[in-house]
Amino acid sequence: MKTIIANWKMNVGVRESVALARGTLLALRGRRILPEVVICPPFIALSEVHKVVARSVVFLGAQNLFWEDHGAYTGEISGRMLTELGVSHVIVGHSERREYLGETDEMIRNKVTQALANQLNVIMCVGETASERKSGEQRERVRTQLVHVFAGVRLKSHERLMIAYEPVWAIGTGEIPEVAEVLAMNEYIRSILTDVLPEMDANKIRVLYGGSVEGNNAYSFLREQKIDGLLVGGASVKLNQLKEIIDATSEVLDAQKSL
Ligand code: 13P
């Protein structure tokens, strides 16, 4: 199985989101084996997009949630509210929220806990900045994020969690790491997960890659068995790019099937 997550960020409004959702469904039509696809529109479009993808193979994801169920938290949206809209997945700990909104590992832990309590599937992002990479601290950074976020978190099923390795320097820059680097980091992430979530089989937790994924580089990541899928930003709001990424996924899935 491969998972493709489309993070539309703050790039599209309601009308464009609906059109993109329809386009995504069309791009999946007629395929022998389907990848798991999760689309994450902005909050304001969730309700309309749900109407498009309800009863389809595409899952609806949110880009964020708050760590309380309800209360005086102006501007925030809870996990419970998201499930009311048909949302099944939520992105947590994205580096853009860490950078621009000051999200800390502790906040992210509370969000993960809240998401799990509401039966949402968590897509938790980790990754190092350019300077951390330059000074060779990428592993330490990712380890710290995972240890801080999952301390005390109880996960009932490995299916509820995906980790997206998104090096910050690769997001929206057109720069991508070597596939071998991603593979090594994925293995490292699984070794940390074995420690922090001892009740889980870390090999079963999906680890995705994200950062400047496009139609022309998706295959090189997807063909690796240990890369469970992709978290796609900019290219996911361009239907031709998204289609190429889905084509690459189908190619890999079809090849795996015929082995
Ligand atoms: P880009 O694909 O635009 O680099 O963004 C990646 C990302 O941040 C997905 O969450």
Short mmCIF file of C-alpha atoms and ligand atoms in Angstrom, two decimals:
data_model
loop_
_atom_site.label_atom_id
_atom_site.label_comp_id
_atom_site.label_asym_id
_atom_site.label_seq_id
_atom_site.Cartn_x
_atom_site.Cartn_y
_atom_site.Cartn_z
CA MET A 1 0.00 0.00 0.00
CA LYS A 2 1.11 3.53 -0.69
CA THR A 3 -0.45 6.68 0.73
CA ILE A 4 -0.58 10.03 -1.03
CA ILE A 5 -1.51 12.99 1.12
CA ALA A 6 -2.36 16.26 -0.57
CA ASN A 7 -1.76 19.24 1.71
CA TRP A 8 -3.39 22.14 -0.09
CA LYS A 9 -2.19 24.56 2.62
CA MET A 10 -3.71 28.07 2.30
CA ASN A 11 -3.52 27.92 -1.49
CA VAL A 12 -7.13 27.36 -2.49
CA GLY A 13 -10.57 28.65 -1.52
CA VAL A 14 -13.83 26.74 -1.49
CA ARG A 15 -14.55 26.74 -5.20
CA GLU A 16 -11.05 25.70 -6.21
CA SER A 17 -11.04 23.04 -3.50
CA VAL A 18 -14.22 21.50 -4.83
CA ALA A 19 -12.80 21.51 -8.37
CA LEU A 20 -9.55 19.95 -7.16
CA ALA A 21 -11.41 17.27 -5.24
CA ARG A 22 -13.41 16.39 -8.35
CA GLY A 23 -10.20 16.35 -10.40
CA THR A 24 -8.56 14.06 -7.85
CA LEU A 25 -11.43 11.58 -8.13
CA LEU A 26 -11.17 11.68 -11.92
CA ALA A 27 -7.41 11.08 -11.73
CA LEU A 28 -8.08 7.90 -9.74
CA ARG A 29 -10.70 6.54 -12.07
CA GLY A 30 -10.04 3.31 -13.99
CA ARG A 31 -6.97 2.26 -12.02
CA ARG A 32 -6.41 -1.38 -11.20
CA ILE A 33 -4.96 -0.86 -7.76
CA LEU A 34 -5.64 2.34 -5.91
CA PRO A 35 -3.30 4.10 -3.55
CA GLU A 36 -4.74 5.52 -0.36
CA VAL A 37 -5.37 9.20 -1.07
CA VAL A 38 -6.05 11.84 1.59
CA ILE A 39 -6.86 15.40 0.57
CA CYS A 40 -6.44 18.19 3.09
CA PRO A 41 -8.21 21.40 2.05
CA PRO A 42 -8.33 24.53 4.21
CA PHE A 43 -10.92 24.39 7.04
CA ILE A 44 -13.43 26.57 5.19
CA ALA A 45 -13.64 24.06 2.32
CA LEU A 46 -13.93 20.85 4.37
CA SER A 47 -17.68 20.74 4.33
CA GLU A 48 -18.06 21.24 0.57
CA VAL A 49 -15.20 18.90 -0.26
CA HIS A 50 -16.76 16.27 1.96
CA LYS A 51 -19.83 16.31 -0.27
CA VAL A 52 -17.58 15.50 -3.24
CA VAL A 53 -15.53 12.72 -1.67
CA ALA A 54 -18.16 11.12 0.59
CA ARG A 55 -18.73 7.53 -0.57
CA SER A 56 -15.54 7.66 -2.65
CA VAL A 57 -12.12 6.10 -2.03
CA VAL A 58 -10.62 9.47 -1.13
CA PHE A 59 -10.24 10.39 2.53
CA LEU A 60 -10.74 13.87 3.91
CA GLY A 61 -8.01 15.38 6.06
CA ALA A 62 -7.61 18.62 7.99
CA GLN A 63 -4.41 20.63 8.18
CA ASN A 64 -4.58 21.28 11.92
CA LEU A 65 -6.70 20.93 15.06
CA PHE A 66 -6.78 22.36 18.58
CA TRP A 67 -5.94 20.38 21.71
CA GLU A 68 -9.25 20.89 23.54
CA ASP A 69 -12.67 19.56 22.60
CA HIS A 70 -14.58 22.81 23.10
CA GLY A 71 -14.45 26.08 25.01
CA ALA A 72 -13.35 29.70 24.81
CA TYR A 73 -10.57 29.31 22.23
CA THR A 74 -11.27 31.96 19.63
CA GLY A 75 -10.48 30.88 16.12
CA GLU A 76 -9.65 27.28 16.95
CA ILE A 77 -11.22 24.07 15.62
CA SER A 78 -11.43 20.89 17.67
CA GLY A 79 -11.04 17.27 16.68
CA ARG A 80 -14.67 16.68 17.57
CA MET A 81 -15.73 19.42 15.13
CA LEU A 82 -13.59 17.89 12.41
CA THR A 83 -15.16 14.48 12.77
CA GLU A 84 -18.60 16.13 12.47
CA LEU A 85 -17.51 17.27 8.99
CA GLY A 86 -16.47 13.80 7.89
CA VAL A 87 -12.77 14.36 8.45
CA SER A 88 -10.80 11.16 9.08
CA HIS A 89 -7.19 12.39 9.07
CA VAL A 90 -5.35 15.38 10.46
CA ILE A 91 -1.88 16.81 9.84
CA VAL A 92 -0.10 17.70 13.07
CA GLY A 93 3.20 19.43 13.71
CA HIS A 94 3.77 20.84 10.25
CA SER A 95 6.96 22.91 10.14
CA GLU A 96 5.06 25.92 8.81
CA ARG A 97 2.98 25.94 11.99
CA ARG A 98 6.08 25.47 14.10
CA GLU A 99 7.77 28.35 12.31
CA TYR A 100 4.98 30.92 11.87
CA LEU A 101 2.71 30.08 14.79
CA GLY A 102 5.23 29.02 17.38
CA GLU A 103 3.94 25.47 17.81
CA THR A 104 6.05 23.54 20.24
CA ASP A 105 6.51 19.80 20.69
CA GLU A 106 4.31 20.03 23.79
CA MET A 107 1.46 21.66 21.86
CA ILE A 108 1.88 19.06 19.16
CA ARG A 109 1.73 16.26 21.74
CA ASN A 110 -1.56 17.66 23.05
CA LYS A 111 -2.91 17.84 19.52
CA VAL A 112 -1.87 14.26 18.77
CA THR A 113 -3.58 13.12 21.98
CA GLN A 114 -6.74 15.03 21.08
CA ALA A 115 -6.77 13.72 17.52
CA LEU A 116 -6.42 10.12 18.72
CA ALA A 117 -9.14 10.62 21.33
CA ASN A 118 -11.45 11.63 18.49
CA GLN A 119 -10.54 8.61 16.38
CA LEU A 120 -8.72 10.74 13.83
CA ASN A 121 -5.75 9.36 11.93
CA VAL A 122 -2.67 11.40 12.68
CA ILE A 123 -0.13 12.52 10.10
CA MET A 124 2.70 13.77 12.27
CA CYS A 125 5.44 15.81 10.57
CA VAL A 126 9.09 15.79 11.59
CA GLY A 127 12.17 17.21 9.94
CA GLU A 128 15.28 19.31 10.35
CA THR A 129 16.01 22.84 9.17
CA ALA A 130 18.79 23.73 6.73
CA SER A 131 21.12 24.85 9.52
CA GLU A 132 20.48 21.71 11.56
CA ARG A 133 21.32 19.67 8.50
CA LYS A 134 24.44 21.70 7.86
CA SER A 135 25.70 21.00 11.34
CA GLY A 136 24.83 17.32 11.04
CA GLU A 137 22.07 17.46 13.64
CA GLN A 138 19.22 16.10 11.54
CA ARG A 139 18.88 12.83 13.42
CA GLU A 140 19.03 14.50 16.79
CA ARG A 141 16.35 16.97 15.72
CA VAL A 142 14.00 14.28 14.47
CA ARG A 143 14.64 12.13 17.54
CA THR A 144 13.82 15.03 19.86
CA GLN A 145 10.61 15.78 18.02
CA LEU A 146 9.45 12.16 18.20
CA VAL A 147 10.46 11.64 21.82
CA HIS A 148 8.82 14.87 22.99
CA VAL A 149 5.63 14.40 21.01
CA PHE A 150 5.03 10.75 21.84
CA ALA A 151 6.03 10.80 25.50
CA GLY A 152 3.02 9.38 27.31
CA VAL A 153 0.90 9.03 24.16
CA ARG A 154 -1.04 5.77 23.99
CA LEU A 155 -1.60 4.48 20.51
CA LYS A 156 -4.20 1.73 20.13
CA SER A 157 -3.42 0.80 16.54
CA HIS A 158 -0.48 1.42 14.24
CA GLU A 159 -2.98 2.37 11.55
CA ARG A 160 -3.89 5.54 13.41
CA LEU A 161 -0.46 7.08 12.89
CA MET A 162 1.70 8.11 9.97
CA ILE A 163 4.98 9.95 10.29
CA ALA A 164 5.91 12.33 7.48
CA TYR A 165 9.61 13.06 7.21
CA GLU A 166 9.64 16.55 5.76
CA PRO A 167 13.04 18.22 5.86
CA VAL A 168 12.20 21.92 6.27
CA TRP A 169 14.81 22.94 3.69
CA ALA A 170 13.10 20.77 1.07
CA ILE A 171 9.63 22.27 1.51
CA GLY A 172 8.66 24.46 -1.41
CA THR A 173 12.27 24.91 -2.51
CA GLY A 174 12.64 22.41 -5.36
CA GLU A 175 15.49 20.80 -3.42
CA ILE A 176 15.14 17.18 -2.42
CA PRO A 177 17.33 14.83 -0.41
CA GLU A 178 18.87 11.71 -1.94
CA VAL A 179 16.49 8.78 -1.76
CA ALA A 180 19.16 6.92 0.24
CA GLU A 181 19.09 9.70 2.86
CA VAL A 182 15.32 9.40 3.15
CA LEU A 183 15.59 5.63 3.52
CA ALA A 184 18.19 5.98 6.25
CA MET A 185 16.07 8.55 8.05
CA ASN A 186 12.96 6.36 7.76
CA GLU A 187 14.86 3.50 9.33
CA TYR A 188 16.04 5.81 12.08
CA ILE A 189 12.49 7.08 12.65
CA ARG A 190 11.28 3.50 13.05
CA SER A 191 14.03 2.78 15.56
CA ILE A 192 12.94 5.79 17.64
CA LEU A 193 9.28 4.75 17.37
CA THR A 194 10.23 1.33 18.72
CA ASP A 195 11.49 3.10 21.86
CA VAL A 196 8.73 5.67 22.27
CA LEU A 197 5.77 3.48 21.34
CA PRO A 198 6.93 0.10 22.67
CA GLU A 199 3.47 -1.45 22.41
CA MET A 200 3.50 -0.92 18.63
CA ASP A 201 5.38 -2.73 15.88
CA ALA A 202 7.24 0.25 14.40
CA ASN A 203 7.64 -1.57 11.10
CA LYS A 204 3.91 -1.30 10.64
CA ILE A 205 3.74 2.46 11.23
CA ARG A 206 3.75 4.19 7.88
CA VAL A 207 6.60 6.63 7.26
CA LEU A 208 6.14 9.02 4.35
CA TYR A 209 8.36 11.53 2.65
CA GLY A 210 7.43 15.18 1.96
CA GLY A 211 9.21 18.19 0.46
CA SER A 212 9.23 19.37 -3.17
CA VAL A 213 7.59 16.18 -4.41
CA GLU A 214 6.53 16.54 -8.04
CA GLY A 215 5.40 14.36 -10.89
CA ASN A 216 8.96 13.85 -12.09
CA ASN A 217 10.51 12.77 -8.78
CA ALA A 218 7.64 10.92 -7.09
CA TYR A 219 8.53 7.54 -8.60
CA SER A 220 12.06 7.53 -7.20
CA PHE A 221 10.65 7.71 -3.65
CA LEU A 222 7.60 5.54 -4.18
CA ARG A 223 9.45 2.60 -5.69
CA GLU A 224 11.21 2.11 -2.36
CA GLN A 225 9.28 -0.38 -0.31
CA LYS A 226 10.26 1.37 2.92
CA ILE A 227 8.81 4.71 1.84
CA ASP A 228 5.12 4.27 2.46
CA GLY A 229 3.95 7.30 0.56
CA LEU A 230 4.24 11.01 0.02
CA LEU A 231 3.00 14.21 1.62
CA VAL A 232 2.64 16.66 -1.23
CA GLY A 233 2.18 20.44 -0.98
CA GLY A 234 2.54 22.70 -4.02
CA ALA A 235 2.21 19.97 -6.63
CA SER A 236 -1.03 18.72 -5.07
CA VAL A 237 -2.93 21.85 -6.11
CA LYS A 238 -1.86 21.39 -9.74
CA LEU A 239 -4.00 18.66 -11.21
CA ASN A 240 -1.53 17.67 -13.92
CA GLN A 241 1.18 17.24 -11.28
CA LEU A 242 -1.11 15.36 -8.95
CA LYS A 243 -2.09 13.07 -11.79
CA GLU A 244 1.57 12.35 -12.56
CA ILE A 245 2.16 11.51 -8.92
CA ILE A 246 -0.83 9.17 -8.91
CA ASP A 247 0.42 7.63 -12.18
CA ALA A 248 3.79 6.97 -10.53
CA THR A 249 2.04 5.41 -7.54
CA SER A 250 -0.06 3.15 -9.76
CA GLU A 251 3.03 2.07 -11.65
CA VAL A 252 4.71 1.03 -8.41
CA LEU A 253 1.60 -0.70 -7.04
CA ASP A 254 0.98 -2.57 -10.30
CA ALA A 255 4.62 -3.71 -10.41
CA GLN A 256 4.46 -4.88 -6.78
CA LYS A 257 1.27 -6.80 -7.50
CA SER A 258 2.79 -8.67 -10.43
CA LEU A 259 5.86 -9.75 -8.44
P1 13P B 1 5.89 21.16 -1.03
O1 13P B 1 5.45 19.87 -1.68
O2 13P B 1 5.24 22.36 -1.63
O3 13P B 1 7.38 21.25 -0.94
O4 13P B 1 5.36 21.10 0.47
C1 13P B 1 5.57 19.97 1.22
C2 13P B 1 4.75 20.08 2.43
O5 13P B 1 4.98 20.93 3.28
C3 13P B 1 3.60 19.17 2.56
O6 13P B 1 3.09 19.20 3.85
#
